[in-house]
Amino acid sequence: MRHGYASFLLAHCLRRFNGERMLAAVYHVFSGKKSAQTLQDSKWFQLEPLFGTWKNVTMAALEEAAMALVEQRLALSAKQRTYTLTAAGEEWLDKHAALFPRHLNGWRYHEAEPLFWQRLSLIGQTLSNLVHGRRFAPICRDERTLQWVKQYLLAKGSRQMLAKTLHQELVRLLEAVSEEAATIFTLRLTSAVRIGWTMEQIAAHLQKEALYVQFQFRNVLHYMMAEAEVGRAPMMAELMSGLAPAVLTQSAQKTYEWLRKGKTMEAIAEIRRLKRSTIEDHIVEIAANVPGFSIAPFVDDEKAAAIRAAAQALRTRKLKEIREALDGKVSYFEIRLVLAKEVGRWTS
Protein backbone atom coordinates (compact mmCIF):
# COMPACT_ATOMS: atom_id res chain seq x y z
CA MET A 1 0.00 0.00 0.00
CA ARG A 2 1.14 3.54 -0.75
CA HIS A 3 1.72 4.84 2.80
CA GLY A 4 3.06 1.64 4.35
CA TYR A 5 1.52 -0.99 6.58
CA ALA A 6 3.01 0.51 9.74
CA SER A 7 1.13 3.72 8.96
CA PHE A 8 -2.07 1.74 8.42
CA LEU A 9 -1.75 -0.03 11.79
CA LEU A 10 -0.89 3.23 13.50
CA ALA A 11 -3.88 4.97 11.89
CA HIS A 12 -6.14 2.25 13.31
CA CYS A 13 -4.76 2.95 16.80
CA LEU A 14 -5.03 6.73 16.36
CA ARG A 15 -8.70 6.36 15.43
CA ARG A 16 -9.30 4.33 18.58
CA PHE A 17 -7.32 6.65 20.90
CA ASN A 18 -8.91 9.77 19.36
CA GLY A 19 -6.19 12.10 20.65
CA GLU A 20 -6.41 10.84 24.25
CA ARG A 21 -3.07 9.02 24.33
CA MET A 22 0.49 9.74 23.19
CA LEU A 23 2.44 7.70 20.65
CA ALA A 24 4.09 5.80 23.49
CA ALA A 25 0.71 4.23 24.32
CA VAL A 26 0.59 2.73 20.82
CA TYR A 27 4.11 1.39 21.33
CA HIS A 28 3.11 -0.28 24.61
CA VAL A 29 0.01 -1.90 23.06
CA PHE A 30 1.97 -3.37 20.15
CA SER A 31 4.82 -4.57 22.38
CA GLY A 32 2.38 -6.11 24.87
CA LYS A 33 3.49 -4.22 27.96
CA LYS A 34 1.74 -5.63 31.02
CA SER A 35 1.40 -2.39 32.93
CA ALA A 36 -1.98 -1.48 34.39
CA GLN A 37 -2.24 1.51 32.04
CA THR A 38 -1.57 -0.48 28.86
CA LEU A 39 -3.88 -3.32 29.87
CA GLN A 40 -6.63 -0.75 30.51
CA ASP A 41 -5.95 1.10 27.27
CA SER A 42 -6.17 -2.10 25.25
CA LYS A 43 -9.60 -2.81 26.72
CA TRP A 44 -11.03 0.71 26.92
CA PHE A 45 -10.06 1.63 23.38
CA GLN A 46 -10.83 -1.82 21.93
CA LEU A 47 -7.28 -2.51 20.81
CA GLU A 48 -7.14 -6.08 22.18
CA PRO A 49 -6.57 -7.57 18.68
CA LEU A 50 -3.26 -5.70 18.37
CA PHE A 51 -1.99 -6.26 21.93
CA GLY A 52 1.46 -7.90 21.86
CA THR A 53 1.38 -8.52 18.10
CA TRP A 54 4.44 -6.44 17.12
CA LYS A 55 6.97 -7.32 19.81
CA ASN A 56 10.00 -5.78 18.08
CA VAL A 57 8.30 -2.46 17.33
CA THR A 58 10.41 0.64 17.97
CA MET A 59 9.40 4.20 18.77
CA ALA A 60 11.46 5.26 15.75
CA ALA A 61 9.31 3.07 13.46
CA LEU A 62 6.11 4.54 14.91
CA GLU A 63 7.42 8.10 14.64
CA GLU A 64 8.31 7.48 11.00
CA ALA A 65 4.83 6.05 10.37
CA ALA A 66 3.25 9.04 12.12
CA MET A 67 5.26 11.53 10.06
CA ALA A 68 4.22 9.73 6.86
CA LEU A 69 0.57 10.19 7.86
CA VAL A 70 1.14 13.87 8.71
CA GLU A 71 2.99 14.56 5.45
CA GLN A 72 0.12 13.06 3.46
CA ARG A 73 -2.35 15.09 5.55
CA LEU A 74 -3.94 11.93 6.88
CA ALA A 75 -3.15 12.92 10.49
CA LEU A 76 -2.48 16.03 12.54
CA SER A 77 0.30 16.39 15.09
CA ALA A 78 -0.56 17.95 18.44
CA LYS A 79 1.55 18.53 21.54
CA GLN A 80 3.39 15.75 23.39
CA ARG A 81 3.54 13.26 20.50
CA THR A 82 -0.22 13.05 20.19
CA TYR A 83 -1.75 12.52 16.76
CA THR A 84 -5.31 12.49 15.45
CA LEU A 85 -6.66 11.43 12.07
CA THR A 86 -7.97 14.02 9.66
CA ALA A 87 -11.17 13.50 7.68
CA ALA A 88 -8.97 12.35 4.79
CA GLY A 89 -7.22 9.96 7.16
CA GLU A 90 -10.52 8.48 8.31
CA GLU A 91 -11.57 8.02 4.68
CA TRP A 92 -8.21 6.43 3.79
CA LEU A 93 -8.47 4.00 6.73
CA ASP A 94 -12.00 3.00 5.74
CA LYS A 95 -10.90 2.48 2.13
CA HIS A 96 -8.21 0.01 3.25
CA ALA A 97 -10.25 -1.66 6.01
CA ALA A 98 -9.88 -5.07 4.32
CA LEU A 99 -6.15 -4.99 5.11
CA PHE A 100 -6.83 -5.35 8.84
CA PRO A 101 -6.26 -8.95 9.97
CA ARG A 102 -9.80 -9.74 11.15
CA HIS A 103 -8.96 -12.94 13.05
CA LEU A 104 -6.18 -11.29 15.04
CA ASN A 105 -6.55 -11.63 18.82
CA GLY A 106 -3.27 -10.60 20.40
CA TRP A 107 -4.84 -10.12 23.81
CA ARG A 108 -5.76 -13.80 23.98
CA TYR A 109 -3.06 -15.50 21.93
CA HIS A 110 0.14 -13.44 21.88
CA GLU A 111 1.80 -15.53 24.61
CA ALA A 112 0.61 -18.97 23.48
CA GLU A 113 1.17 -18.33 19.76
CA PRO A 114 4.98 -18.92 19.55
CA LEU A 115 4.80 -22.35 21.21
CA PHE A 116 1.71 -23.30 19.20
CA TRP A 117 3.56 -22.48 15.97
CA GLN A 118 6.68 -24.37 17.11
CA ARG A 119 4.58 -27.47 17.78
CA LEU A 120 2.60 -27.20 14.56
CA SER A 121 5.61 -26.56 12.32
CA LEU A 122 7.73 -29.30 13.92
CA ILE A 123 4.93 -31.89 13.73
CA GLY A 124 4.37 -30.97 10.09
CA GLN A 125 8.07 -31.36 9.32
CA THR A 126 8.37 -34.61 11.29
CA LEU A 127 5.34 -36.31 9.74
CA SER A 128 6.34 -35.26 6.23
CA ASN A 129 9.83 -36.74 6.64
CA LEU A 130 8.58 -39.93 8.35
CA VAL A 131 6.08 -40.53 5.55
CA HIS A 132 8.86 -40.03 2.99
CA GLY A 133 11.27 -42.19 5.01
CA ARG A 134 13.88 -39.47 5.34
CA ARG A 135 16.23 -38.42 8.13
CA PHE A 136 16.11 -34.72 9.01
CA ALA A 137 17.36 -31.99 11.31
CA PRO A 138 14.47 -30.49 13.34
CA ILE A 139 13.75 -26.86 12.46
CA CYS A 140 12.90 -26.20 16.10
CA ARG A 141 15.67 -26.27 18.72
CA ASP A 142 13.48 -25.57 21.75
CA GLU A 143 13.89 -28.56 24.07
CA ARG A 144 10.38 -28.24 25.54
CA THR A 145 8.83 -28.39 22.08
CA LEU A 146 11.05 -31.26 20.92
CA GLN A 147 10.03 -33.34 23.94
CA TRP A 148 6.36 -32.41 23.63
CA VAL A 149 6.23 -33.37 19.94
CA LYS A 150 8.10 -36.62 20.63
CA GLN A 151 5.60 -37.61 23.34
CA TYR A 152 2.65 -36.53 21.19
CA LEU A 153 3.76 -38.68 18.24
CA LEU A 154 4.55 -41.68 20.47
CA ALA A 155 1.00 -41.54 21.86
CA LYS A 156 -0.50 -41.60 18.36
CA GLY A 157 -0.99 -44.52 16.01
CA SER A 158 -0.23 -44.66 12.31
CA ARG A 159 2.02 -41.86 11.08
CA GLN A 160 0.31 -42.08 7.67
CA MET A 161 -3.13 -41.55 9.21
CA LEU A 162 -1.89 -38.72 11.42
CA ALA A 163 -0.27 -36.99 8.43
CA LYS A 164 -3.52 -37.33 6.47
CA THR A 165 -5.55 -35.94 9.39
CA LEU A 166 -3.20 -32.95 9.76
CA HIS A 167 -3.28 -32.24 6.03
CA GLN A 168 -7.08 -32.39 5.86
CA GLU A 169 -7.51 -30.14 8.90
CA LEU A 170 -5.02 -27.56 7.60
CA VAL A 171 -6.63 -27.50 4.16
CA ARG A 172 -10.07 -26.96 5.71
CA LEU A 173 -8.80 -24.17 7.97
CA LEU A 174 -6.90 -22.43 5.18
CA GLU A 175 -9.95 -22.48 2.92
CA ALA A 176 -11.60 -20.11 5.42
CA VAL A 177 -8.94 -17.39 5.10
CA SER A 178 -7.87 -15.35 2.06
CA GLU A 179 -5.82 -17.03 -0.65
CA GLU A 180 -2.96 -14.66 0.12
CA ALA A 181 -3.00 -15.46 3.85
CA ALA A 182 -3.14 -19.19 3.08
CA THR A 183 -0.16 -18.82 0.73
CA ILE A 184 1.85 -16.98 3.38
CA PHE A 185 1.12 -19.67 5.96
CA THR A 186 1.94 -22.53 3.57
CA LEU A 187 5.25 -20.96 2.53
CA ARG A 188 6.28 -20.82 6.20
CA LEU A 189 5.91 -24.61 6.58
CA THR A 190 8.88 -26.95 6.31
CA SER A 191 8.37 -30.41 4.77
CA ALA A 192 10.47 -33.27 3.41
CA VAL A 193 10.82 -31.47 0.08
CA ARG A 194 11.27 -27.81 1.05
CA ILE A 195 12.46 -25.54 3.85
CA GLY A 196 9.97 -22.98 5.16
CA TRP A 197 10.60 -19.44 4.01
CA THR A 198 11.33 -16.48 6.24
CA MET A 199 8.96 -13.51 6.41
CA GLU A 200 11.44 -11.51 4.33
CA GLN A 201 11.61 -14.18 1.61
CA ILE A 202 7.82 -14.38 1.43
CA ALA A 203 7.56 -10.58 1.31
CA ALA A 204 10.00 -10.43 -1.61
CA HIS A 205 8.14 -13.23 -3.43
CA LEU A 206 4.74 -11.57 -3.00
CA GLN A 207 6.12 -8.06 -3.39
CA LYS A 208 4.62 -7.03 -0.06
CA GLU A 209 6.05 -5.45 3.08
CA ALA A 210 7.54 -7.87 5.61
CA LEU A 211 5.39 -6.29 8.35
CA TYR A 212 2.23 -6.95 6.34
CA VAL A 213 3.29 -10.57 5.77
CA GLN A 214 4.01 -10.95 9.49
CA PHE A 215 0.53 -9.77 10.46
CA GLN A 216 -1.20 -11.92 7.85
CA PHE A 217 0.67 -14.98 9.11
CA ARG A 218 -0.28 -14.19 12.70
CA ASN A 219 -3.87 -13.70 11.55
CA VAL A 220 -3.97 -17.30 10.28
CA LEU A 221 -2.40 -18.68 13.47
CA HIS A 222 -4.92 -16.87 15.66
CA TYR A 223 -7.78 -18.13 13.48
CA MET A 224 -6.55 -21.71 13.92
CA MET A 225 -6.22 -21.27 17.68
CA ALA A 226 -9.72 -19.79 17.94
CA GLU A 227 -11.19 -22.66 15.90
CA ALA A 228 -9.38 -25.11 18.18
CA GLU A 229 -10.87 -23.47 21.29
CA VAL A 230 -14.45 -23.76 20.03
CA GLY A 231 -13.98 -27.41 19.05
CA ARG A 232 -13.88 -27.04 15.27
CA ALA A 233 -10.22 -28.07 14.82
CA PRO A 234 -9.52 -31.21 16.91
CA MET A 235 -5.85 -31.64 16.02
CA MET A 236 -5.11 -27.94 16.55
CA ALA A 237 -6.82 -28.28 19.94
CA GLU A 238 -4.39 -31.08 20.81
CA LEU A 239 -1.48 -28.86 19.83
CA MET A 240 -2.81 -26.18 22.18
CA SER A 241 -2.73 -28.57 25.13
CA GLY A 242 -1.29 -26.73 28.13
CA LEU A 243 -1.25 -23.44 26.22
CA ALA A 244 -4.69 -22.30 27.37
CA PRO A 245 -4.66 -18.50 27.15
CA ALA A 246 -4.77 -16.76 30.53
CA VAL A 247 -7.66 -14.35 31.10
CA LEU A 248 -5.73 -12.44 33.78
CA THR A 249 -2.09 -11.66 34.45
CA GLN A 250 -0.59 -13.99 37.04
CA SER A 251 -0.55 -11.42 39.83
CA ALA A 252 -4.14 -10.29 39.19
CA GLN A 253 -5.22 -13.94 39.22
CA LYS A 254 -3.80 -14.33 42.74
CA THR A 255 -5.68 -11.23 43.90
CA TYR A 256 -8.87 -12.58 42.31
CA GLU A 257 -8.47 -15.85 44.22
CA TRP A 258 -8.22 -13.93 47.51
CA LEU A 259 -11.27 -11.81 46.62
CA ARG A 260 -13.26 -14.99 46.00
CA LYS A 261 -12.31 -16.12 49.49
CA GLY A 262 -13.95 -12.98 50.85
CA LYS A 263 -10.81 -10.98 51.64
CA THR A 264 -10.93 -7.16 51.49
CA MET A 265 -8.54 -5.03 49.44
CA GLU A 266 -6.70 -4.00 52.59
CA ALA A 267 -6.34 -7.61 53.74
CA ILE A 268 -5.07 -8.75 50.34
CA ALA A 269 -2.53 -5.91 50.23
CA GLU A 270 -1.24 -7.00 53.63
CA ILE A 271 -1.21 -10.72 52.81
CA ARG A 272 0.57 -10.18 49.50
CA ARG A 273 2.78 -7.35 50.80
CA LEU A 274 1.71 -5.10 47.94
CA LYS A 275 0.62 -1.48 47.78
CA ARG A 276 -3.11 -0.75 47.79
CA SER A 277 -2.70 0.91 44.38
CA THR A 278 -1.38 -2.39 42.95
CA ILE A 279 -4.41 -4.28 44.30
CA GLU A 280 -6.62 -1.58 42.75
CA ASP A 281 -4.91 -2.19 39.40
CA HIS A 282 -5.67 -5.90 39.76
CA ILE A 283 -9.34 -5.28 40.55
CA VAL A 284 -9.71 -3.03 37.49
CA GLU A 285 -8.11 -5.78 35.36
CA ILE A 286 -10.49 -8.36 36.85
CA ALA A 287 -13.52 -6.11 36.23
CA ALA A 288 -12.52 -5.72 32.57
CA ASN A 289 -11.85 -9.41 31.93
CA VAL A 290 -14.16 -11.48 34.15
CA PRO A 291 -17.75 -11.10 32.87
CA GLY A 292 -19.58 -11.98 36.08
CA PHE A 293 -17.40 -9.89 38.39
CA SER A 294 -19.41 -7.29 40.33
CA ILE A 295 -17.93 -3.87 41.09
CA ALA A 296 -20.73 -3.10 43.59
CA PRO A 297 -18.49 -3.73 46.65
CA PHE A 298 -16.09 -1.04 45.43
CA VAL A 299 -18.35 1.66 43.96
CA ASP A 300 -22.00 2.32 44.83
CA ASP A 301 -24.72 2.42 42.15
CA GLU A 302 -25.27 6.18 42.39
CA LYS A 303 -21.61 6.99 41.81
CA ALA A 304 -21.37 4.41 39.02
CA ALA A 305 -24.34 5.98 37.22
CA ALA A 306 -22.82 9.47 37.58
CA ILE A 307 -19.48 8.28 36.19
CA ARG A 308 -21.16 6.59 33.22
CA ALA A 309 -23.20 9.70 32.46
CA ALA A 310 -20.16 12.00 32.68
CA ALA A 311 -18.00 9.76 30.50
CA GLN A 312 -20.67 9.52 27.83
CA ALA A 313 -21.50 13.23 27.92
CA LEU A 314 -17.82 14.20 27.65
CA ARG A 315 -17.08 11.43 25.11
CA THR A 316 -13.82 10.73 26.91
CA ARG A 317 -11.95 8.19 28.98
CA LYS A 318 -9.64 10.78 30.48
CA LEU A 319 -9.91 10.16 34.21
CA LYS A 320 -9.05 13.71 35.23
CA GLU A 321 -11.76 15.27 33.04
CA ILE A 322 -14.41 12.86 34.34
CA ARG A 323 -13.38 13.46 37.96
CA GLU A 324 -13.43 17.26 37.52
CA ALA A 325 -16.89 17.07 35.93
CA LEU A 326 -18.08 15.32 39.09
CA ASP A 327 -16.43 17.93 41.34
CA GLY A 328 -13.90 15.42 42.65
CA LYS A 329 -16.59 13.43 44.49
CA VAL A 330 -15.43 10.13 42.99
CA SER A 331 -11.98 8.52 43.15
CA TYR A 332 -9.82 7.63 40.16
CA PHE A 333 -10.16 3.98 41.19
CA GLU A 334 -13.96 4.21 41.04
CA ILE A 335 -13.82 5.82 37.59
CA ARG A 336 -11.45 3.16 36.30
CA LEU A 337 -13.69 0.39 37.63
CA VAL A 338 -16.81 1.75 35.94
CA LEU A 339 -15.00 2.31 32.65
CA ALA A 340 -13.60 -1.23 32.84
CA LYS A 341 -17.12 -2.62 33.07
CA GLU A 342 -18.41 -0.34 30.31
CA VAL A 343 -15.92 -1.59 27.67
CA GLY A 344 -17.73 -2.38 24.44
CA ARG A 345 -21.02 -0.77 25.45
CA TRP A 346 -20.09 2.61 24.04
CA THR A 347 -17.13 4.10 22.25
CA SER A 348 -15.45 7.45 22.51
Coordinates of C-alpha atoms in Angstrom, one line a residue:
M1 CA 0.0 0.0 0.0
R2 CA 1.1 3.5 -0.8
H3 CA 1.7 4.8 2.8
G4 CA 3.1 1.6 4.3
Y5 CA 1.5 -1.0 6.6
A6 CA 3.0 0.5 9.7
S7 CA 1.1 3.7 9.0
F8 CA -2.1 1.7 8.4
L9 CA -1.7 0.0 11.8
L10 CA -0.9 3.2 13.5
A11 CA -3.9 5.0 11.9
H12 CA -6.1 2.3 13.3
C13 CA -4.8 3.0 16.8
L14 CA -5.0 6.7 16.4
R15 CA -8.7 6.4 15.4
R16 CA -9.3 4.3 18.6
F17 CA -7.3 6.6 20.9
N18 CA -8.9 9.8 19.4
G19 CA -6.2 12.1 20.6
E20 CA -6.4 10.8 24.3
R21 CA -3.1 9.0 24.3
M22 CA 0.5 9.7 23.2
L23 CA 2.4 7.7 20.6
A24 CA 4.1 5.8 23.5
A25 CA 0.7 4.2 24.3
V26 CA 0.6 2.7 20.8
Y27 CA 4.1 1.4 21.3
H28 CA 3.1 -0.3 24.6
V29 CA 0.0 -1.9 23.1
F30 CA 2.0 -3.4 20.2
S31 CA 4.8 -4.6 22.4
G32 CA 2.4 -6.1 24.9
K33 CA 3.5 -4.2 28.0
K34 CA 1.7 -5.6 31.0
S35 CA 1.4 -2.4 32.9
A36 CA -2.0 -1.5 34.4
Q37 CA -2.2 1.5 32.0
T38 CA -1.6 -0.5 28.9
L39 CA -3.9 -3.3 29.9
Q40 CA -6.6 -0.8 30.5
D41 CA -5.9 1.1 27.3
S42 CA -6.2 -2.1 25.3
K43 CA -9.6 -2.8 26.7
W44 CA -11.0 0.7 26.9
F45 CA -10.1 1.6 23.4
Q46 CA -10.8 -1.8 21.9
L47 CA -7.3 -2.5 20.8
E48 CA -7.1 -6.1 22.2
P49 CA -6.6 -7.6 18.7
L50 CA -3.3 -5.7 18.4
F51 CA -2.0 -6.3 21.9
G52 CA 1.5 -7.9 21.9
T53 CA 1.4 -8.5 18.1
W54 CA 4.4 -6.4 17.1
K55 CA 7.0 -7.3 19.8
N56 CA 10.0 -5.8 18.1
V57 CA 8.3 -2.5 17.3
T58 CA 10.4 0.6 18.0
M59 CA 9.4 4.2 18.8
A60 CA 11.5 5.3 15.7
A61 CA 9.3 3.1 13.5
L62 CA 6.1 4.5 14.9
E63 CA 7.4 8.1 14.6
E64 CA 8.3 7.5 11.0
A65 CA 4.8 6.1 10.4
A66 CA 3.2 9.0 12.1
M67 CA 5.3 11.5 10.1
A68 CA 4.2 9.7 6.9
L69 CA 0.6 10.2 7.9
V70 CA 1.1 13.9 8.7
E71 CA 3.0 14.6 5.4
Q72 CA 0.1 13.1 3.5
R73 CA -2.3 15.1 5.6
L74 CA -3.9 11.9 6.9
A75 CA -3.2 12.9 10.5
L76 CA -2.5 16.0 12.5
S77 CA 0.3 16.4 15.1
A78 CA -0.6 17.9 18.4
K79 CA 1.5 18.5 21.5
Q80 CA 3.4 15.7 23.4
R81 CA 3.5 13.3 20.5
T82 CA -0.2 13.1 20.2
Y83 CA -1.8 12.5 16.8
T84 CA -5.3 12.5 15.4
L85 CA -6.7 11.4 12.1
T86 CA -8.0 14.0 9.7
A87 CA -11.2 13.5 7.7
A88 CA -9.0 12.4 4.8
G89 CA -7.2 10.0 7.2
E90 CA -10.5 8.5 8.3
E91 CA -11.6 8.0 4.7
W92 CA -8.2 6.4 3.8
L93 CA -8.5 4.0 6.7
D94 CA -12.0 3.0 5.7
K95 CA -10.9 2.5 2.1
H96 CA -8.2 0.0 3.2
A97 CA -10.2 -1.7 6.0
A98 CA -9.9 -5.1 4.3
L99 CA -6.1 -5.0 5.1
F100 CA -6.8 -5.3 8.8
P101 CA -6.3 -9.0 10.0
R102 CA -9.8 -9.7 11.1
H103 CA -9.0 -12.9 13.0
L104 CA -6.2 -11.3 15.0
N105 CA -6.6 -11.6 18.8
G106 CA -3.3 -10.6 20.4
W107 CA -4.8 -10.1 23.8
R108 CA -5.8 -13.8 24.0
Y109 CA -3.1 -15.5 21.9
H110 CA 0.1 -13.4 21.9
E111 CA 1.8 -15.5 24.6
A112 CA 0.6 -19.0 23.5
E113 CA 1.2 -18.3 19.8
P114 CA 5.0 -18.9 19.5
L115 CA 4.8 -22.3 21.2
F116 CA 1.7 -23.3 19.2
W117 CA 3.6 -22.5 16.0
Q118 CA 6.7 -24.4 17.1
R119 CA 4.6 -27.5 17.8
L120 CA 2.6 -27.2 14.6
S121 CA 5.6 -26.6 12.3
L122 CA 7.7 -29.3 13.9
I123 CA 4.9 -31.9 13.7
G124 CA 4.4 -31.0 10.1
Q125 CA 8.1 -31.4 9.3
T126 CA 8.4 -34.6 11.3
L127 CA 5.3 -36.3 9.7
S128 CA 6.3 -35.3 6.2
N129 CA 9.8 -36.7 6.6
L130 CA 8.6 -39.9 8.3
V131 CA 6.1 -40.5 5.6
H132 CA 8.9 -40.0 3.0
G133 CA 11.3 -42.2 5.0
R134 CA 13.9 -39.5 5.3
R135 CA 16.2 -38.4 8.1
F136 CA 16.1 -34.7 9.0
A137 CA 17.4 -32.0 11.3
P138 CA 14.5 -30.5 13.3
I139 CA 13.7 -26.9 12.5
C140 CA 12.9 -26.2 16.1
R141 CA 15.7 -26.3 18.7
D142 CA 13.5 -25.6 21.7
E143 CA 13.9 -28.6 24.1
R144 CA 10.4 -28.2 25.5
T145 CA 8.8 -28.4 22.1
L146 CA 11.1 -31.3 20.9
Q147 CA 10.0 -33.3 23.9
W148 CA 6.4 -32.4 23.6
V149 CA 6.2 -33.4 19.9
K150 CA 8.1 -36.6 20.6
Q151 CA 5.6 -37.6 23.3
Y152 CA 2.7 -36.5 21.2
L153 CA 3.8 -38.7 18.2
L154 CA 4.6 -41.7 20.5
A155 CA 1.0 -41.5 21.9
K156 CA -0.5 -41.6 18.4
G157 CA -1.0 -44.5 16.0
S158 CA -0.2 -44.7 12.3
R159 CA 2.0 -41.9 11.1
Q160 CA 0.3 -42.1 7.7
M161 CA -3.1 -41.5 9.2
L162 CA -1.9 -38.7 11.4
A163 CA -0.3 -37.0 8.4
K164 CA -3.5 -37.3 6.5
T165 CA -5.6 -35.9 9.4
L166 CA -3.2 -32.9 9.8
H167 CA -3.3 -32.2 6.0
Q168 CA -7.1 -32.4 5.9
E169 CA -7.5 -30.1 8.9
L170 CA -5.0 -27.6 7.6
V171 CA -6.6 -27.5 4.2
R172 CA -10.1 -27.0 5.7
L173 CA -8.8 -24.2 8.0
L174 CA -6.9 -22.4 5.2
E175 CA -9.9 -22.5 2.9
A176 CA -11.6 -20.1 5.4
V177 CA -8.9 -17.4 5.1
S178 CA -7.9 -15.4 2.1
E179 CA -5.8 -17.0 -0.7
E180 CA -3.0 -14.7 0.1
A181 CA -3.0 -15.5 3.9
A182 CA -3.1 -19.2 3.1
T183 CA -0.2 -18.8 0.7
I184 CA 1.8 -17.0 3.4
F185 CA 1.1 -19.7 6.0
T186 CA 1.9 -22.5 3.6
L187 CA 5.2 -21.0 2.5
R188 CA 6.3 -20.8 6.2
L189 CA 5.9 -24.6 6.6
T190 CA 8.9 -27.0 6.3
S191 CA 8.4 -30.4 4.8
A192 CA 10.5 -33.3 3.4
V193 CA 10.8 -31.5 0.1
R194 CA 11.3 -27.8 1.1
I195 CA 12.5 -25.5 3.8
G196 CA 10.0 -23.0 5.2
W197 CA 10.6 -19.4 4.0
T198 CA 11.3 -16.5 6.2
M199 CA 9.0 -13.5 6.4
E200 CA 11.4 -11.5 4.3
Q201 CA 11.6 -14.2 1.6
I202 CA 7.8 -14.4 1.4
A203 CA 7.6 -10.6 1.3
A204 CA 10.0 -10.4 -1.6
H205 CA 8.1 -13.2 -3.4
L206 CA 4.7 -11.6 -3.0
Q207 CA 6.1 -8.1 -3.4
K208 CA 4.6 -7.0 -0.1
E209 CA 6.0 -5.5 3.1
A210 CA 7.5 -7.9 5.6
L211 CA 5.4 -6.3 8.4
Y212 CA 2.2 -7.0 6.3
V213 CA 3.3 -10.6 5.8
Q214 CA 4.0 -11.0 9.5
F215 CA 0.5 -9.8 10.5
Q216 CA -1.2 -11.9 7.8
F217 CA 0.7 -15.0 9.1
R218 CA -0.3 -14.2 12.7
N219 CA -3.9 -13.7 11.5
V220 CA -4.0 -17.3 10.3
L221 CA -2.4 -18.7 13.5
H222 CA -4.9 -16.9 15.7
Y223 CA -7.8 -18.1 13.5
M224 CA -6.5 -21.7 13.9
M225 CA -6.2 -21.3 17.7
A226 CA -9.7 -19.8 17.9
E227 CA -11.2 -22.7 15.9
A228 CA -9.4 -25.1 18.2
E229 CA -10.9 -23.5 21.3
V230 CA -14.4 -23.8 20.0
G231 CA -14.0 -27.4 19.0
R232 CA -13.9 -27.0 15.3
A233 CA -10.2 -28.1 14.8
P234 CA -9.5 -31.2 16.9
M235 CA -5.9 -31.6 16.0
M236 CA -5.1 -27.9 16.5
A237 CA -6.8 -28.3 19.9
E238 CA -4.4 -31.1 20.8
L239 CA -1.5 -28.9 19.8
M240 CA -2.8 -26.2 22.2
S241 CA -2.7 -28.6 25.1
G242 CA -1.3 -26.7 28.1
L243 CA -1.2 -23.4 26.2
A244 CA -4.7 -22.3 27.4
P245 CA -4.7 -18.5 27.2
A246 CA -4.8 -16.8 30.5
V247 CA -7.7 -14.3 31.1
L248 CA -5.7 -12.4 33.8
T249 CA -2.1 -11.7 34.4
Q250 CA -0.6 -14.0 37.0
S251 CA -0.5 -11.4 39.8
A252 CA -4.1 -10.3 39.2
Q253 CA -5.2 -13.9 39.2
K254 CA -3.8 -14.3 42.7
T255 CA -5.7 -11.2 43.9
Y256 CA -8.9 -12.6 42.3
E257 CA -8.5 -15.9 44.2
W258 CA -8.2 -13.9 47.5
L259 CA -11.3 -11.8 46.6
R260 CA -13.3 -15.0 46.0
K261 CA -12.3 -16.1 49.5
G262 CA -14.0 -13.0 50.8
K263 CA -10.8 -11.0 51.6
T264 CA -10.9 -7.2 51.5
M265 CA -8.5 -5.0 49.4
E266 CA -6.7 -4.0 52.6
A267 CA -6.3 -7.6 53.7
I268 CA -5.1 -8.8 50.3
A269 CA -2.5 -5.9 50.2
E270 CA -1.2 -7.0 53.6
I271 CA -1.2 -10.7 52.8
R272 CA 0.6 -10.2 49.5
R273 CA 2.8 -7.4 50.8
L274 CA 1.7 -5.1 47.9
K275 CA 0.6 -1.5 47.8
R276 CA -3.1 -0.7 47.8
S277 CA -2.7 0.9 44.4
T278 CA -1.4 -2.4 43.0
I279 CA -4.4 -4.3 44.3
E280 CA -6.6 -1.6 42.8
D281 CA -4.9 -2.2 39.4
H282 CA -5.7 -5.9 39.8
I283 CA -9.3 -5.3 40.6
V284 CA -9.7 -3.0 37.5
E285 CA -8.1 -5.8 35.4
I286 CA -10.5 -8.4 36.9
A287 CA -13.5 -6.1 36.2
A288 CA -12.5 -5.7 32.6
N289 CA -11.9 -9.4 31.9
V290 CA -14.2 -11.5 34.2
P291 CA -17.8 -11.1 32.9
G292 CA -19.6 -12.0 36.1
F293 CA -17.4 -9.9 38.4
S294 CA -19.4 -7.3 40.3
I295 CA -17.9 -3.9 41.1
A296 CA -20.7 -3.1 43.6
P297 CA -18.5 -3.7 46.6
F298 CA -16.1 -1.0 45.4
V299 CA -18.4 1.7 44.0
D300 CA -22.0 2.3 44.8
D301 CA -24.7 2.4 42.1
E302 CA -25.3 6.2 42.4
K303 CA -21.6 7.0 41.8
A304 CA -21.4 4.4 39.0
A305 CA -24.3 6.0 37.2
A306 CA -22.8 9.5 37.6
I307 CA -19.5 8.3 36.2
R308 CA -21.2 6.6 33.2
A309 CA -23.2 9.7 32.5
A310 CA -20.2 12.0 32.7
A311 CA -18.0 9.8 30.5
Q312 CA -20.7 9.5 27.8
A313 CA -21.5 13.2 27.9
L314 CA -17.8 14.2 27.6
R315 CA -17.1 11.4 25.1
T316 CA -13.8 10.7 26.9
R317 CA -12.0 8.2 29.0
K318 CA -9.6 10.8 30.5
L319 CA -9.9 10.2 34.2
K320 CA -9.0 13.7 35.2
E321 CA -11.8 15.3 33.0
I322 CA -14.4 12.9 34.3
R323 CA -13.4 13.5 38.0
E324 CA -13.4 17.3 37.5
A325 CA -16.9 17.1 35.9
L326 CA -18.1 15.3 39.1
D327 CA -16.4 17.9 41.3
G328 CA -13.9 15.4 42.6
K329 CA -16.6 13.4 44.5
V330 CA -15.4 10.1 43.0
S331 CA -12.0 8.5 43.1
Y332 CA -9.8 7.6 40.2
F333 CA -10.2 4.0 41.2
E334 CA -14.0 4.2 41.0
I335 CA -13.8 5.8 37.6
R336 CA -11.5 3.2 36.3
L337 CA -13.7 0.4 37.6
V338 CA -16.8 1.7 35.9
L339 CA -15.0 2.3 32.7
A340 CA -13.6 -1.2 32.8
K341 CA -17.1 -2.6 33.1
E342 CA -18.4 -0.3 30.3
V343 CA -15.9 -1.6 27.7
G344 CA -17.7 -2.4 24.4
R345 CA -21.0 -0.8 25.4
W346 CA -20.1 2.6 24.0
T347 CA -17.1 4.1 22.2
S348 CA -15.4 7.5 22.5

